[in-house]
JSON list of C-alpha atoms in Angstrom, two decimals:
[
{"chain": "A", "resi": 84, "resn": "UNK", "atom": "CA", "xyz": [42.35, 101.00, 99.88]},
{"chain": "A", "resi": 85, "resn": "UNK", "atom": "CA", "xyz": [38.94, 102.85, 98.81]},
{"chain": "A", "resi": 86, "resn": "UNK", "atom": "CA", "xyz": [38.32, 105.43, 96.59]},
{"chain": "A", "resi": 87, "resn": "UNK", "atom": "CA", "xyz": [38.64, 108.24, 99.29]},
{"chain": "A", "resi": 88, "resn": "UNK", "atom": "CA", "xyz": [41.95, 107.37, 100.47]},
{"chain": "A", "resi": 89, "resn": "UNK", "atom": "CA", "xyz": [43.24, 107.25, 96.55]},
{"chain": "A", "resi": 90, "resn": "UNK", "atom": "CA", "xyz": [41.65, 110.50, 95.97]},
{"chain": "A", "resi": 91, "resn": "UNK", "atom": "CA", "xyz": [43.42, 111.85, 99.19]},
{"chain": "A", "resi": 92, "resn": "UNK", "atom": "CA", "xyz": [47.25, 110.61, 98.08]},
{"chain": "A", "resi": 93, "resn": "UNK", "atom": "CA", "xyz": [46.57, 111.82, 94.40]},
{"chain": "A", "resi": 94, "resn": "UNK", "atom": "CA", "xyz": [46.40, 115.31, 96.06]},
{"chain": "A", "resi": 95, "resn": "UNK", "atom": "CA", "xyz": [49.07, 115.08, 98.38]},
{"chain": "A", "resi": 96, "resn": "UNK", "atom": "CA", "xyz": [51.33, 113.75, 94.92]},
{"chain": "A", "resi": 97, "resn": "UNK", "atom": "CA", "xyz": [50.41, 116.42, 92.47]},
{"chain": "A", "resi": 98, "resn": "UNK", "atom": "CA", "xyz": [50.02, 119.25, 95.35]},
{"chain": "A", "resi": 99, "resn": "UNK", "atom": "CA", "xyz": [52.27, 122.25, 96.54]},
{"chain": "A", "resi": 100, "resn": "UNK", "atom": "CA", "xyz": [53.35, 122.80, 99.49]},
{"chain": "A", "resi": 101, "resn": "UNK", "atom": "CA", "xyz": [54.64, 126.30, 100.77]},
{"chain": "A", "resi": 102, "resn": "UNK", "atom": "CA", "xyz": [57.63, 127.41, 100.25]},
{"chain": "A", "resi": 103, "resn": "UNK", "atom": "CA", "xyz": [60.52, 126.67, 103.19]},
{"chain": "A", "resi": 104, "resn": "UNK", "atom": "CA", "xyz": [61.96, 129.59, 105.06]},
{"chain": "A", "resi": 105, "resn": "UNK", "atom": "CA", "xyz": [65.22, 131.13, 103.19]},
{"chain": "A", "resi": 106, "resn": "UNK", "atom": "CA", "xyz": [67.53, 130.05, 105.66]},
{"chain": "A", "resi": 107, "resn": "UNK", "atom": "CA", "xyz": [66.01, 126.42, 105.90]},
{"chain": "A", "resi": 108, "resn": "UNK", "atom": "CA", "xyz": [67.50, 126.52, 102.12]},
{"chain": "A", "resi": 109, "resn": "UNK", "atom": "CA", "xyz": [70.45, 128.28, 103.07]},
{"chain": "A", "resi": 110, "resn": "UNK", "atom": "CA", "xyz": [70.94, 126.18, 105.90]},
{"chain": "A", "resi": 111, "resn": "UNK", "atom": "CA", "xyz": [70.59, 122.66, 103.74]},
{"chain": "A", "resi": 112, "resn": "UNK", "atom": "CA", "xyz": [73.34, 123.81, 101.09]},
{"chain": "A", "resi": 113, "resn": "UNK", "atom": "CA", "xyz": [75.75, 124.87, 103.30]},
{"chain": "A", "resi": 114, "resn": "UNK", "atom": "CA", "xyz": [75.46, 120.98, 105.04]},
{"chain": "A", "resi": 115, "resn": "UNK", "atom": "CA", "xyz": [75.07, 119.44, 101.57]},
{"chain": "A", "resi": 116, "resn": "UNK", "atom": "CA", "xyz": [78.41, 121.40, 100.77]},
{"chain": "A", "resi": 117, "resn": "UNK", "atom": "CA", "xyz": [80.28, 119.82, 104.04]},
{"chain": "A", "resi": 118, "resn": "UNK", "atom": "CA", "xyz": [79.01, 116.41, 102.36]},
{"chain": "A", "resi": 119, "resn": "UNK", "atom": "CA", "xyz": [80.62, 116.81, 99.57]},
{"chain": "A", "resi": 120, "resn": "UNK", "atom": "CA", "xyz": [84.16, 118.81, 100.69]},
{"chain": "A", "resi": 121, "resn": "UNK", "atom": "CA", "xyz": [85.06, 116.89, 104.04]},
{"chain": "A", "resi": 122, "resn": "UNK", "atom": "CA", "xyz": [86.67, 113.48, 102.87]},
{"chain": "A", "resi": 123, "resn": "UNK", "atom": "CA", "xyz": [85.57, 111.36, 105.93]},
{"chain": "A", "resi": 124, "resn": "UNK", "atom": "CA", "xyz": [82.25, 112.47, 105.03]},
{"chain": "A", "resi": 125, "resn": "UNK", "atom": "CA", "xyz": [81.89, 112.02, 101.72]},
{"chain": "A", "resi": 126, "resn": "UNK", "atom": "CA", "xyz": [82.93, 108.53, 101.83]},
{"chain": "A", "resi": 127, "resn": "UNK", "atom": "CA", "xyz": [79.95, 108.06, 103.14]},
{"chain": "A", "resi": 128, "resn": "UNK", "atom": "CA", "xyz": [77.67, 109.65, 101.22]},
{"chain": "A", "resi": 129, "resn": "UNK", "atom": "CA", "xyz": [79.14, 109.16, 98.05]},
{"chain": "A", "resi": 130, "resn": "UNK", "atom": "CA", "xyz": [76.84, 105.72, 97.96]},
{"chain": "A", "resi": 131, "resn": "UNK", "atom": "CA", "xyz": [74.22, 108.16, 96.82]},
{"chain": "A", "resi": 132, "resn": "UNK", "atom": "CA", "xyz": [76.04, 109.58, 93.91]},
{"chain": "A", "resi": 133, "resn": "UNK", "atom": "CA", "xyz": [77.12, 106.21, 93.13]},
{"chain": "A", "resi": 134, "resn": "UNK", "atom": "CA", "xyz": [73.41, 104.95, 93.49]},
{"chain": "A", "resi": 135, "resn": "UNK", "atom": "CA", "xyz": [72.35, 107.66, 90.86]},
{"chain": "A", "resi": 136, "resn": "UNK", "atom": "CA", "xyz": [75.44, 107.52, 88.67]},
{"chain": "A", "resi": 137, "resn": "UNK", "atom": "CA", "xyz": [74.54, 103.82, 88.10]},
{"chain": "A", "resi": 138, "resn": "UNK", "atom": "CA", "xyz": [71.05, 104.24, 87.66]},
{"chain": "A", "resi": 139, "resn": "UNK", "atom": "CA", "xyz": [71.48, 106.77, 84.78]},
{"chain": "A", "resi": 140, "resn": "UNK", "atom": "CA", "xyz": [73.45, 104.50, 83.00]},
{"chain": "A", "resi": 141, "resn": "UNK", "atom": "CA", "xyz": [70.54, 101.52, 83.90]},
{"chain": "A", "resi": 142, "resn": "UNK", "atom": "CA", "xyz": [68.23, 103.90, 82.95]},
{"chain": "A", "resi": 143, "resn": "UNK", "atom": "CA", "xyz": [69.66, 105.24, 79.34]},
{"chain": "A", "resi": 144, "resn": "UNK", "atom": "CA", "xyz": [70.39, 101.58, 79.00]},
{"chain": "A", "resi": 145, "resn": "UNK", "atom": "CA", "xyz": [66.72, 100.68, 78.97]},
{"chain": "A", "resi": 146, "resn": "UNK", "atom": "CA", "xyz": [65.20, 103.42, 77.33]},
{"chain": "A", "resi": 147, "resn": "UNK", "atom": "CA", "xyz": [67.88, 102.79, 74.05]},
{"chain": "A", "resi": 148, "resn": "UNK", "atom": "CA", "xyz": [66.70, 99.17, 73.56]},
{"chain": "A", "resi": 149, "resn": "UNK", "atom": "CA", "xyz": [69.84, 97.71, 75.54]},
{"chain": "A", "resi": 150, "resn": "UNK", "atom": "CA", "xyz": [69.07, 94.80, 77.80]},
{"chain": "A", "resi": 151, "resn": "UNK", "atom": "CA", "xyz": [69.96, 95.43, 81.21]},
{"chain": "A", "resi": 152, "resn": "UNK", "atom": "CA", "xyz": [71.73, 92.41, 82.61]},
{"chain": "A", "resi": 153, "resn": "UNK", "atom": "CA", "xyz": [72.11, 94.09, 86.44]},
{"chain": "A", "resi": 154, "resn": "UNK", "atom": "CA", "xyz": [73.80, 96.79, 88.96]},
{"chain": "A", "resi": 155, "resn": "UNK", "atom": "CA", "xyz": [76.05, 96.01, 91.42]},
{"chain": "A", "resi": 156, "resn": "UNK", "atom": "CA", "xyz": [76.85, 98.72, 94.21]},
{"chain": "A", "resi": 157, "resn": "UNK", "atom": "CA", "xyz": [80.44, 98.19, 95.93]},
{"chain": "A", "resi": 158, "resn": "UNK", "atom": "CA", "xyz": [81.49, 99.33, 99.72]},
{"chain": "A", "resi": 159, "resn": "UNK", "atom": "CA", "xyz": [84.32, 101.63, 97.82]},
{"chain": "A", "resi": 160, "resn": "UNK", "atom": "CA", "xyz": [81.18, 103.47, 96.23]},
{"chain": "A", "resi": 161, "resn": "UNK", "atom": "CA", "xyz": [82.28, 102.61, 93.02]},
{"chain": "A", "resi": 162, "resn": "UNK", "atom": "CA", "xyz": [79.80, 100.65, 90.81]},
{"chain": "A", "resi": 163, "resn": "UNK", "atom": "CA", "xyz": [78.82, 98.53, 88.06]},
{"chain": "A", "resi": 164, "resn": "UNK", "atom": "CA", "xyz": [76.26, 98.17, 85.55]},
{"chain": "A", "resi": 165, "resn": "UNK", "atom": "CA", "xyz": [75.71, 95.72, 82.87]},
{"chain": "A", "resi": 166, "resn": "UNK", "atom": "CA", "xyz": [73.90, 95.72, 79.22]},
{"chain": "A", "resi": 167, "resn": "UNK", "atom": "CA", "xyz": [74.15, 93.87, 76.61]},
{"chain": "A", "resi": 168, "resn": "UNK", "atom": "CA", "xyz": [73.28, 95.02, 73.13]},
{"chain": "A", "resi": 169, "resn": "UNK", "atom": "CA", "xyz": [75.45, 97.17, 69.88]},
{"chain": "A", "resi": 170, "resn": "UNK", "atom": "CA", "xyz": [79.40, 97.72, 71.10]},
{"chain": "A", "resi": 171, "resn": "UNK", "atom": "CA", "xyz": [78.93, 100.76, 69.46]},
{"chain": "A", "resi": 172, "resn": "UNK", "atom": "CA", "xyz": [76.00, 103.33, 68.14]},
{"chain": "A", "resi": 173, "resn": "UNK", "atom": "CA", "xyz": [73.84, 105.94, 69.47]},
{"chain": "A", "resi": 174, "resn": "UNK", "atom": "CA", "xyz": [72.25, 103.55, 72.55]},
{"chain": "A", "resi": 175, "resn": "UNK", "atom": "CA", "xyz": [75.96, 102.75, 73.80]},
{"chain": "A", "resi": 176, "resn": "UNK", "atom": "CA", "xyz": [77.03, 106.43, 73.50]},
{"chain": "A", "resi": 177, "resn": "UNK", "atom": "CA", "xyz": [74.24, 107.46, 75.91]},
{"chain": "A", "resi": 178, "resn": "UNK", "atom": "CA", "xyz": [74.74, 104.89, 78.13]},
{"chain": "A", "resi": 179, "resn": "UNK", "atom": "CA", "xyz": [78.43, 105.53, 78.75]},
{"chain": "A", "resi": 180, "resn": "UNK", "atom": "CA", "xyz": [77.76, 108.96, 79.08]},
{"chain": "A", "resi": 181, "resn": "UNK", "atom": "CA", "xyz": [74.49, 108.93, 81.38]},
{"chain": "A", "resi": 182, "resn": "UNK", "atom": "CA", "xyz": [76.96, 107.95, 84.28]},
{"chain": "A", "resi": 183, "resn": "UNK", "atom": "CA", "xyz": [78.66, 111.08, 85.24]},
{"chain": "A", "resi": 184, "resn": "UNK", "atom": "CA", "xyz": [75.79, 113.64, 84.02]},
{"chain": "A", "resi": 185, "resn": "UNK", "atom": "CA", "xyz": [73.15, 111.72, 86.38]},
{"chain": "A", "resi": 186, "resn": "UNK", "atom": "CA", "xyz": [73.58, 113.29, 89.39]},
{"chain": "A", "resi": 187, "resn": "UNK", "atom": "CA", "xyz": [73.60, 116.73, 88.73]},
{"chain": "A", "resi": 188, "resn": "UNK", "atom": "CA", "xyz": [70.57, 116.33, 86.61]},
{"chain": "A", "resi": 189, "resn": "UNK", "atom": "CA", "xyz": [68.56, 114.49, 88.65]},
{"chain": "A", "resi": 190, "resn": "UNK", "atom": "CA", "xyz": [69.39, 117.32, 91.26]},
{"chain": "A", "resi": 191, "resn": "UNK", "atom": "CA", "xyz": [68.32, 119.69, 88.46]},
{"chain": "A", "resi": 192, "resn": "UNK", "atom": "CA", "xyz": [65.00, 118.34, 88.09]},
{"chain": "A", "resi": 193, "resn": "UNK", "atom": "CA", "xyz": [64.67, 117.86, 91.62]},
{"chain": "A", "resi": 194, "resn": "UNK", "atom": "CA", "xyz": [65.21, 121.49, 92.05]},
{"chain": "A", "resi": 195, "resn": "UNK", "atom": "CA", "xyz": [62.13, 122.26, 89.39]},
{"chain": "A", "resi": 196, "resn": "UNK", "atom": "CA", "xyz": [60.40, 120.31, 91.47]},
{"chain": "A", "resi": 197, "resn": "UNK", "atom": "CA", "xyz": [61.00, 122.57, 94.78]},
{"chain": "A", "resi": 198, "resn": "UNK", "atom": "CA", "xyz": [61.30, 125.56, 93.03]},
{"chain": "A", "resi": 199, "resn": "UNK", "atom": "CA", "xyz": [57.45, 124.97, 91.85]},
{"chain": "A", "resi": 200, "resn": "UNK", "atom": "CA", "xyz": [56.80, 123.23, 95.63]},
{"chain": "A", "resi": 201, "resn": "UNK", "atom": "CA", "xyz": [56.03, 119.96, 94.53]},
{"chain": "A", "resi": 202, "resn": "UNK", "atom": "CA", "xyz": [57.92, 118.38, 97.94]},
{"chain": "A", "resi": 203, "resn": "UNK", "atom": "CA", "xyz": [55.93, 115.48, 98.30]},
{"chain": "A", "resi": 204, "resn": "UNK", "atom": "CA", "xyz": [55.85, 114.40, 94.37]},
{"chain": "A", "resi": 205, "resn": "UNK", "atom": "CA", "xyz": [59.78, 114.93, 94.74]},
{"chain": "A", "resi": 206, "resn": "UNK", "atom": "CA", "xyz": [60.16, 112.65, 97.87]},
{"chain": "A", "resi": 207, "resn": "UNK", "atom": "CA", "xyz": [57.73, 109.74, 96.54]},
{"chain": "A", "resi": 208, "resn": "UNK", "atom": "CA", "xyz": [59.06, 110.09, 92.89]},
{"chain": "A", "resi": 209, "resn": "UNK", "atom": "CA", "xyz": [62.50, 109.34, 94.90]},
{"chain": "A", "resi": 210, "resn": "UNK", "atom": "CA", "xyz": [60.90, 106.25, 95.91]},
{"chain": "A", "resi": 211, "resn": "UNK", "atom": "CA", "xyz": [59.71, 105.04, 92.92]},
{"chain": "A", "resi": 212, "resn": "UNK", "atom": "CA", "xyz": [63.13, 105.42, 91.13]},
{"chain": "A", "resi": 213, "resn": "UNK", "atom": "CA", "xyz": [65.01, 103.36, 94.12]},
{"chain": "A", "resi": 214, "resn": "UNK", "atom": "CA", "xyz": [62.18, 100.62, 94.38]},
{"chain": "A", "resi": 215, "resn": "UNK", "atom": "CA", "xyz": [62.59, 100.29, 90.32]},
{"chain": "A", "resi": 216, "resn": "UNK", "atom": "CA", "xyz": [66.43, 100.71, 90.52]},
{"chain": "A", "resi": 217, "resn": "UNK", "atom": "CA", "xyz": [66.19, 97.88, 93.54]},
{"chain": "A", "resi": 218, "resn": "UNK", "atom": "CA", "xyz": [64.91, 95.03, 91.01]},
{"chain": "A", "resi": 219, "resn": "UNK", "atom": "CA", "xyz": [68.26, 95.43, 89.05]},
{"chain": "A", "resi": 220, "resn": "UNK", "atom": "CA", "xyz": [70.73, 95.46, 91.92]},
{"chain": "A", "resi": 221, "resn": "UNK", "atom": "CA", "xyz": [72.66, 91.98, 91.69]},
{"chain": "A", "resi": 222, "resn": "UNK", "atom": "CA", "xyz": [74.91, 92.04, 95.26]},
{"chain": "A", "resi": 223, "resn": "UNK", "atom": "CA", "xyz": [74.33, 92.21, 98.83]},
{"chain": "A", "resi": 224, "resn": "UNK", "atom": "CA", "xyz": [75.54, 95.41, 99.46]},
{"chain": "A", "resi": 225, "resn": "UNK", "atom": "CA", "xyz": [74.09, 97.21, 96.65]},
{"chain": "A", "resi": 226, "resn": "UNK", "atom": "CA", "xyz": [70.55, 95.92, 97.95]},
{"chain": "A", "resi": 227, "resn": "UNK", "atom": "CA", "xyz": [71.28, 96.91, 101.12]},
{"chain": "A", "resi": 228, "resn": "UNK", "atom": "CA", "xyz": [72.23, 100.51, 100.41]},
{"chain": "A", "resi": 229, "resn": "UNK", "atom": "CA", "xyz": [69.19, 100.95, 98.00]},
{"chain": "A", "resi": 230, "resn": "UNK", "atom": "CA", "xyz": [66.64, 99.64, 100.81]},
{"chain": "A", "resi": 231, "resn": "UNK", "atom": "CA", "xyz": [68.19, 101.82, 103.37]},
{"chain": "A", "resi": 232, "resn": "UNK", "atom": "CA", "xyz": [67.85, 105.17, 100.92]},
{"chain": "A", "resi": 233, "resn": "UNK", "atom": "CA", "xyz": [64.23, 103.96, 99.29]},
{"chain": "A", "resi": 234, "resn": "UNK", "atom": "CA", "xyz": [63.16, 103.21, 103.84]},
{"chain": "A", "resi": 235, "resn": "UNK", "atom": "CA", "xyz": [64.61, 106.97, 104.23]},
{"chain": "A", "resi": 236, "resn": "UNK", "atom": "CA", "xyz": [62.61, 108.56, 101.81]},
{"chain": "A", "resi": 237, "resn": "UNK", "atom": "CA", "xyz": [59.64, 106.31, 102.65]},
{"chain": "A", "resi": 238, "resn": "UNK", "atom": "CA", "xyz": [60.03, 107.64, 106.81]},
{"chain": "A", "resi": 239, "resn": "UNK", "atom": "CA", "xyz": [60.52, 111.00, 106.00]},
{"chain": "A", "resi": 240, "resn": "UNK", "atom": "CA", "xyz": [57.79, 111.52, 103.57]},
{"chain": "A", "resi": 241, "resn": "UNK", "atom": "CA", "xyz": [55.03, 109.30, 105.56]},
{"chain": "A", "resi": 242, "resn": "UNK", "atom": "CA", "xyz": [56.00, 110.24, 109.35]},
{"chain": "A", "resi": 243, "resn": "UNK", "atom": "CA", "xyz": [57.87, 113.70, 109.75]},
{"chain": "A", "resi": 244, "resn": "UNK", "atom": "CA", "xyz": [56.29, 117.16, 109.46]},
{"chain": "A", "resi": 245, "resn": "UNK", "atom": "CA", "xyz": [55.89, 119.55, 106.64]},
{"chain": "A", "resi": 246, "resn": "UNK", "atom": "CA", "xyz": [59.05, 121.57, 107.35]},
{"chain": "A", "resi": 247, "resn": "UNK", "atom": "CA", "xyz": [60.99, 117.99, 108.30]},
{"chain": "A", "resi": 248, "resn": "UNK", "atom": "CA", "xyz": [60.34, 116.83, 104.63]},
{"chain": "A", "resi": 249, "resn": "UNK", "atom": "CA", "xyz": [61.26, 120.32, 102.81]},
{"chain": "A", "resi": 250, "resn": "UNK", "atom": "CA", "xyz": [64.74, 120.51, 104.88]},
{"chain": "A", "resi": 251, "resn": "UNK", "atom": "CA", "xyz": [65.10, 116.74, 103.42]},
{"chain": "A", "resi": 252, "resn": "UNK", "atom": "CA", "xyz": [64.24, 117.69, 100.12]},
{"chain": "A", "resi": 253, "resn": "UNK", "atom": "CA", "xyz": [66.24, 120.56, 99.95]},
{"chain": "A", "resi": 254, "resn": "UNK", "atom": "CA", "xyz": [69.04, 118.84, 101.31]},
{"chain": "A", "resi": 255, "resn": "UNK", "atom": "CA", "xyz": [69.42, 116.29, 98.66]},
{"chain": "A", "resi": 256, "resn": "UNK", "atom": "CA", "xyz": [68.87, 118.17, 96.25]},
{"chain": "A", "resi": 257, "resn": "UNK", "atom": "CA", "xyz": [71.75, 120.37, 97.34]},
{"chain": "A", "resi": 258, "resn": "UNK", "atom": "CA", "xyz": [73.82, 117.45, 97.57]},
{"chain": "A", "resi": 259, "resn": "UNK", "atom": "CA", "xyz": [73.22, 115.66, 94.48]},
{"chain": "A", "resi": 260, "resn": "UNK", "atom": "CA", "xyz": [74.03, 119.30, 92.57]},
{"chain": "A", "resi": 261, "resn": "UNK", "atom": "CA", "xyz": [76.89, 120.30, 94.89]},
{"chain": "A", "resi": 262, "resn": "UNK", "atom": "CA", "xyz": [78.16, 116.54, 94.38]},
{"chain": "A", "resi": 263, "resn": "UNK", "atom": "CA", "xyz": [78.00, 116.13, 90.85]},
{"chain": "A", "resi": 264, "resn": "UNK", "atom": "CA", "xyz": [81.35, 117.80, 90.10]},
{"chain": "A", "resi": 265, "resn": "UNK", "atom": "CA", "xyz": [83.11, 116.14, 92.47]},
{"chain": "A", "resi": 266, "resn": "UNK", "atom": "CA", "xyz": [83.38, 112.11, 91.03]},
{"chain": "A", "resi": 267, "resn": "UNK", "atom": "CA", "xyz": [84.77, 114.10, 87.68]},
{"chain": "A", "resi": 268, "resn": "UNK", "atom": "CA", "xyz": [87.04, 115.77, 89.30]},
{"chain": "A", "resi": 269, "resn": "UNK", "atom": "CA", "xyz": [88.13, 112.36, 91.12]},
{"chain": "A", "resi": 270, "resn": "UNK", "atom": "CA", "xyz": [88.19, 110.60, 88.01]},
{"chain": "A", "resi": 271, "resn": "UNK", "atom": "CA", "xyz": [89.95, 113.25, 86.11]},
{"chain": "A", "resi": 272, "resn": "UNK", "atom": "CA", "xyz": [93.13, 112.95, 88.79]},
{"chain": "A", "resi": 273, "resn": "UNK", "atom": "CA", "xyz": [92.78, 108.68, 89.21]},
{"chain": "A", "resi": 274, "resn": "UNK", "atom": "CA", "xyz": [93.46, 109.19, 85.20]},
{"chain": "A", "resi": 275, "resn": "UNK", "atom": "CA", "xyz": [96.52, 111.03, 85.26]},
{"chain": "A", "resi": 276, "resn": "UNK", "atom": "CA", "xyz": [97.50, 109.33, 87.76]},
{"chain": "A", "resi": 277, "resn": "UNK", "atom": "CA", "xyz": [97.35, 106.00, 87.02]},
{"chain": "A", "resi": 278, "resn": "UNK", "atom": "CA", "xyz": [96.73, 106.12, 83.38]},
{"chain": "A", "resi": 279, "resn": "UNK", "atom": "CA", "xyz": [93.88, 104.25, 83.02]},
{"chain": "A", "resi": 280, "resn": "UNK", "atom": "CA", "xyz": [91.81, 103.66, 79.72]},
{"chain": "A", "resi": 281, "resn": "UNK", "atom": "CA", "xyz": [88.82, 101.78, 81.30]},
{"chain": "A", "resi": 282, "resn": "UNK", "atom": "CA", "xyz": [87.16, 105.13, 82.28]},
{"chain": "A", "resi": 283, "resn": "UNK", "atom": "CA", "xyz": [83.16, 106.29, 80.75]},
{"chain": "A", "resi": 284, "resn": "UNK", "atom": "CA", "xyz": [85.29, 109.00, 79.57]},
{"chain": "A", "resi": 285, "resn": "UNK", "atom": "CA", "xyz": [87.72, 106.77, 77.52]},
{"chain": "A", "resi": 286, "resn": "UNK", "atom": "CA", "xyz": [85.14, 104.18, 76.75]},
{"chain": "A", "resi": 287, "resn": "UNK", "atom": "CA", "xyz": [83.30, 107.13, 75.10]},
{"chain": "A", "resi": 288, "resn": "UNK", "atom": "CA", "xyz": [86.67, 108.47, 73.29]},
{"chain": "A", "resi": 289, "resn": "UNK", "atom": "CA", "xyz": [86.50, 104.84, 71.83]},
{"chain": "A", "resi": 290, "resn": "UNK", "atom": "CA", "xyz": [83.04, 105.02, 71.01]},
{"chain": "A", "resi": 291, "resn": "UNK", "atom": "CA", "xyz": [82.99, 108.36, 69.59]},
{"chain": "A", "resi": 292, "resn": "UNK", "atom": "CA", "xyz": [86.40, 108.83, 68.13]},
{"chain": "A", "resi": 293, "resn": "UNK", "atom": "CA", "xyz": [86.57, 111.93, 69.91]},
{"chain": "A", "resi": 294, "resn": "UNK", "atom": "CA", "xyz": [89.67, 112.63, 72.63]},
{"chain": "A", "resi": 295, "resn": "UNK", "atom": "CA", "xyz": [88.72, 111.60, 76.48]},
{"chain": "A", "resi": 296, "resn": "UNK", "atom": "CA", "xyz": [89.23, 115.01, 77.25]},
{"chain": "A", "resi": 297, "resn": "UNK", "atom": "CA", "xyz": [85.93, 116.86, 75.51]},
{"chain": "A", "resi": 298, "resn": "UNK", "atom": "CA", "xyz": [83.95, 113.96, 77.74]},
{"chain": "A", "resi": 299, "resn": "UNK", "atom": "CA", "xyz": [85.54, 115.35, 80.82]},
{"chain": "A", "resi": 300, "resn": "UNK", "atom": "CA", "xyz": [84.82, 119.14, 79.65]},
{"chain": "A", "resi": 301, "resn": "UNK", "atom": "CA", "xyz": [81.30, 117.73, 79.06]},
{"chain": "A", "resi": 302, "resn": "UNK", "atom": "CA", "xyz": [80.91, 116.49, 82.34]},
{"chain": "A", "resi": 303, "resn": "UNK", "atom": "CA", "xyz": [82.11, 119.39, 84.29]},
{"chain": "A", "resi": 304, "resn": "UNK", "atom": "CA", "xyz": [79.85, 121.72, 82.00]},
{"chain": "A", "resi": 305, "resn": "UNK", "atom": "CA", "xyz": [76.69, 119.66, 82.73]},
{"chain": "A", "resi": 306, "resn": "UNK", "atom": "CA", "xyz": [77.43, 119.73, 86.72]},
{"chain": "A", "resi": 307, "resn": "UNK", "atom": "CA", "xyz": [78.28, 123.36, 86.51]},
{"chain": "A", "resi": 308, "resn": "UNK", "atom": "CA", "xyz": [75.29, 124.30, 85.07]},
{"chain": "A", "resi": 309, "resn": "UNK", "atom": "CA", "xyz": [72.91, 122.01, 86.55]},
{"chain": "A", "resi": 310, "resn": "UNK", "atom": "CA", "xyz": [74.71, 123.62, 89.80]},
{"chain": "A", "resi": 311, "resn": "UNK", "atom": "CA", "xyz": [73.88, 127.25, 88.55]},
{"chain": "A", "resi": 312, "resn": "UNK", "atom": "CA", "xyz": [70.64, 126.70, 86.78]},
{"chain": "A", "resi": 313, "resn": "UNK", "atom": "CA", "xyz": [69.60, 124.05, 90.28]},
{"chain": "A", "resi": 314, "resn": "UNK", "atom": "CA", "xyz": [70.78, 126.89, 92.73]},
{"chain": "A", "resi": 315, "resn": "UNK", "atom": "CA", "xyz": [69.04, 129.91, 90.94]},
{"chain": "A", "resi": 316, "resn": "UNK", "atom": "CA", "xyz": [65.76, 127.67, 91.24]},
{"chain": "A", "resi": 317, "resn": "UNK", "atom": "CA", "xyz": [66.35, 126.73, 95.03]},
{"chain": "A", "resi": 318, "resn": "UNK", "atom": "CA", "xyz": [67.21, 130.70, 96.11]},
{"chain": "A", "resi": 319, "resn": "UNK", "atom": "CA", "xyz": [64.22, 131.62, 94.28]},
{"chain": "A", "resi": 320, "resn": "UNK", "atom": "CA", "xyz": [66.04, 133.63, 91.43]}
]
């Protein structure tokens, strides 16, 4: 690769691109919404919220001086991620809780990114996170469901149009803020009803001496506003 062709992607990363067409936006959130509400659906593409509720805690893991043992993805979209370090303390606290409040941040950030038309450093940044999320995974399936997202992002970004790759963008950023209420809301009824302790919410009760209920007021408050803040961004407001 010479010099030219580095110059050439270094502006395509930290460029803008023009803004989509209002109902290109409109148009994504109302599909990322029938993701997320229509149960056939969203069994499907759950993986991804699953893929970036694991990662968070992978990621907080790392960057408080945990050791990251792997990630494994399951077919249920439920997951698994392993660290070793402290029981207890700061590092553990914001692991547990990095789970739940991934999604709708990432889809937060994401929709800075849009909102100040960086579509292309939001598709290959994408990329980067799955390839480096991809070295962790420790089963079959979970490698297989982070090479099939990381070869999506890599086709859409590298062989579709301008206005193919914004509608893409837009669209999971949509989903990943439309989603993130949803697992809370799943794991706030599998708790009542079949009383489980095991939760990131009770694990963090444990951890912080604090009742299992302010965690799930804290998740629902960071996908509500990551929702409000994310959709005032995307509609231009």
């Amino acid at each position: 690769m010479n010099v030219a062709s580095i110059t050439e992607m270094w502006h395509r990363l930290t460029g803008t691109q023009p803004d989509p067409s209002r109902w290109l936006v409109l148009a994504t959130g109302l599909l990322a919404l029938t993701a997320v509400l229509m149960r056939g659906v969203w069994h499907v593409t759950r993986n991804a919220v699953t893929i970036a509720h694991e990662g968070g805690h992978g990621l907080l893991a790392l960057l408080s001086g945990r050791r990251l043992d792997g990630i494994r993805l399951h077919s249920d979209t439920s997951g698994l991620t392993v660290s070793r370090g402290k029981p207890h303390g700061l590092g553990m606290v914001l692991t547990a809780a990095a789970g739940y409040t991934a999604p709708p941040l990432l889809g937060l950030a994401g929709a800075g990114l849009l909102a100040a038309g960086h579509i292309t450093a939001l598709l290959w940044g994408a990329t980067a996170l799955l390839l480096v999320m991809l070295v962790m995974i420790r089963n079959a399936y979970g490698a297989l469901t982070v090479v099939t997202a990381c070869a999506l992002f890599l086709l859409v970004s590298w062989l579709t149009k301008a206005q193919v790759q914004a509608a893409f963008a837009y669209l999971v950023v949509w989903f990943l803020l439309v989603g993130g209420a949803r697992p809370v809301a799943e794991l706030q009824n599998s708790r009542r009803r079949d009383r489980t302790n095991s939760s990131d919410a009770d694990q963090l009760a444990r951890l912080t001496h604090t009742p299992a209920a302010l965690w799930m007021l804290f998740f629902y408050a960071v996908a509500l506003c990551s929702l409000i803040g994310g959709g005032r961004w995307l509609l231009g407001r």
